[in-house]
Amino acid sequence: MIPVYQPCLTGREKEYVNQCLDSTWISSRGEFINRFEKAFADYIGAHHATSVCNGTVALHLALEALGIGPGDEVIVPTFTYIASVNTIVHAGATPVLVDSRETDWQIDPEQVRRRITPRTRAVIAVHLYGAACDMEALQRICSEHRLFLIEDCAEALGTLYKGRHVGTFGDVATFSFFGNKTITTGEGGMVIAREKSVLESAYHLKTQGVSPVREYWHDVVAYNYRMTNICAAIGLAQLEKIDAIVEKKRQIQQWYEQALSGLPLRMHAELPGTRHSYWMCSVLLDDGTQRQALREHLKANDVETRPFFPPAHTMPHHYSADAFPIAENLSARGISLPSYPALTEEDVAYVASRIRNFVESGGMQKTRPVDQQAPALVS
Ligand SMILES: Cc1ncc(COP(=O)(O)O)c(C=O)c1O
């Protein structure tokens, strides 16, 4: 079976983890925490970073560190991984779902503008599948309306917008290091913030709100969201290889683009002025009704795939009868293909040949060549 993802642990991960074990610093204190946070902030181009135990709590902390809570509305795309929406509810605020853009599959700034009310406090830009959102448009809207801009970069490590790493455009940004992410710590996450005070607040909340000067004194209802030294050790070793990992992922995308050329599907475009990190090599089928049959065909040929996220508004706890036509359409037509860094050109050729074989045996109508034209960056 060619899996959708597997971590690439070929660097100093074992050596660093053994250092944790040998030193007995296996909990959430130890030298690797600071080393990983510092190296991560440097890589992103951020002033400050604080590690956490996953990308979901990173979002929860980001919201609470900005003071978002009951009575506040936060605008978020319905087409996203569920944590981007659930964490707004965890913070006691109300998610306001908006549609995405067909061109780049990301939150639509025009839809954001339409859903602003006097209660809106923040917008969450989720950089989905490794592409960047339209940050100029979102920054403009947020500054006009005095809203916080939060970037969910769980799927976008290595992604650039106009030469800057995503996560550096908003007030606060979050990352995930789950096992299928561009770098992994098993489970893990990071919060970065523009203002030191916001990061200090995130740090305070992640460490049980403990007083820095009085032992066992807690001045706020807070959490234990800390990362362990062992996870940070793995993260540091992973980060040492980030350039090679992103380069390889971009190479894999190119192999897919060549091998899938001419088929009735579209790959995720790299918009002008951005660098896509291809967390997932994803395709949008012209005919979404064929998706399940194609996935089954690939599974029968030992290729694992993933469907796109169902929009949040279709789930019972975030249900909305409002129309989100683009999100629904993208969600119904998308498949993520195997995308891990150790894939070889032969692996990619094999996956593509199985897709081609499905199309040629009548599984999908061959209607038009793959659309490699990057649409204009709207901002
Ligand atoms: C867009 C997005 N946000 C948040 C998360 C949550 O991260 P984690 O799984 O580390 O909690 C994910 C994870 O898969 C994600 O894809």
PDB file of N, CA and C in Angstrom, residues 8 18-19 25 40 80-81 96 149 184 236-237 249 266 271 294 319 331 376:
ATOM      1  N   CYS A   8       8.991  11.508   7.779  1.00  0.00           N
ATOM      2  CA  CYS A   8      10.351  11.268   7.295  1.00  0.00           C
ATOM      3  C   CYS A   8      11.277  11.511   8.495  1.00  0.00           C
ATOM      4  N   ASN A  18      17.282  10.293  22.405  1.00  0.00           N
ATOM      5  CA  ASN A  18      18.139   9.578  23.363  1.00  0.00           C
ATOM      6  C   ASN A  18      18.769  10.537  24.366  1.00  0.00           C
ATOM      7  N   GLN A  19      19.085  11.747  23.897  1.00  0.00           N
ATOM      8  CA  GLN A  19      19.640  12.745  24.844  1.00  0.00           C
ATOM      9  C   GLN A  19      18.610  13.075  25.927  1.00  0.00           C
ATOM     10  N   TRP A  25      15.300  14.356  31.144  1.00  0.00           N
ATOM     11  CA  TRP A  25      14.422  15.508  30.886  1.00  0.00           C
ATOM     12  C   TRP A  25      13.412  15.114  29.809  1.00  0.00           C
ATOM     13  N   PHE A  40      12.390  27.509  15.292  1.00  0.00           N
ATOM     14  CA  PHE A  40      11.135  27.627  14.550  1.00  0.00           C
ATOM     15  C   PHE A  40      10.835  29.098  14.242  1.00  0.00           C
ATOM     16  N   THR A  80     -12.766  23.767   5.732  1.00  0.00           N
ATOM     17  CA  THR A  80     -11.531  23.690   6.514  1.00  0.00           C
ATOM     18  C   THR A  80     -11.562  22.419   7.340  1.00  0.00           C
ATOM     19  N   TYR A  81     -10.447  22.122   7.977  1.00  0.00           N
ATOM     20  CA  TYR A  81     -10.426  21.036   8.958  1.00  0.00           C
ATOM     21  C   TYR A  81     -11.198  21.526  10.192  1.00  0.00           C
ATOM     22  N   VAL A  96     -18.614  32.245  12.529  1.00  0.00           N
ATOM     23  CA  VAL A  96     -19.431  32.728  11.415  1.00  0.00           C
ATOM     24  C   VAL A  96     -18.770  32.179  10.145  1.00  0.00           C
ATOM     25  N   LEU A 149      -6.498  39.343  12.993  1.00  0.00           N
ATOM     26  CA  LEU A 149      -6.296  38.360  11.922  1.00  0.00           C
ATOM     27  C   LEU A 149      -5.492  37.199  12.508  1.00  0.00           C
ATOM     28  N   THR A 184       6.925  16.826  11.775  1.00  0.00           N
ATOM     29  CA  THR A 184       6.095  16.245  12.834  1.00  0.00           C
ATOM     30  C   THR A 184       6.856  16.104  14.142  1.00  0.00           C
ATOM     31  N   LEU A 236      13.003  19.592  16.553  1.00  0.00           N
ATOM     32  CA  LEU A 236      14.248  20.271  16.170  1.00  0.00           C
ATOM     33  C   LEU A 236      14.952  19.493  15.054  1.00  0.00           C
ATOM     34  N   ALA A 237      15.009  18.164  15.221  1.00  0.00           N
ATOM     35  CA  ALA A 237      15.662  17.345  14.187  1.00  0.00           C
ATOM     36  C   ALA A 237      14.912  17.460  12.864  1.00  0.00           C
ATOM     37  N   LYS A 249       8.786  17.954  -1.642  1.00  0.00           N
ATOM     38  CA  LYS A 249       7.327  17.971  -1.819  1.00  0.00           C
ATOM     39  C   LYS A 249       6.948  18.736  -3.099  1.00  0.00           C
ATOM     40  N   ARG A 266      -7.997  18.777 -12.046  1.00  0.00           N
ATOM     41  CA  ARG A 266      -7.156  19.973 -11.897  1.00  0.00           C
ATOM     42  C   ARG A 266      -6.381  19.864 -10.603  1.00  0.00           C
ATOM     43  N   LEU A 271      -0.356  30.151  -6.882  1.00  0.00           N
ATOM     44  CA  LEU A 271      -0.711  31.480  -7.360  1.00  0.00           C
ATOM     45  C   LEU A 271       0.524  32.359  -7.492  1.00  0.00           C
ATOM     46  N   LEU A 294     -13.264   6.272  -8.114  1.00  0.00           N
ATOM     47  CA  LEU A 294     -11.816   6.410  -8.329  1.00  0.00           C
ATOM     48  C   LEU A 294     -11.055   6.036  -7.069  1.00  0.00           C
ATOM     49  N   TYR A 319     -24.219  23.104  11.978  1.00  0.00           N
ATOM     50  CA  TYR A 319     -25.121  23.068  10.829  1.00  0.00           C
ATOM     51  C   TYR A 319     -25.655  24.458  10.460  1.00  0.00           C
ATOM     52  N   SER A 331     -15.453  20.443  -1.935  1.00  0.00           N
ATOM     53  CA  SER A 331     -15.411  19.323  -1.000  1.00  0.00           C
ATOM     54  C   SER A 331     -15.848  18.021  -1.672  1.00  0.00           C
ATOM     55  N   ALA A 376      -5.168  34.672 -11.653  1.00  0.00           N
ATOM     56  CA  ALA A 376      -4.562  35.900 -11.110  1.00  0.00           C
ATOM     57  C   ALA A 376      -4.810  35.988  -9.603  1.00  0.00           C
TER      58      ALA A 376
END
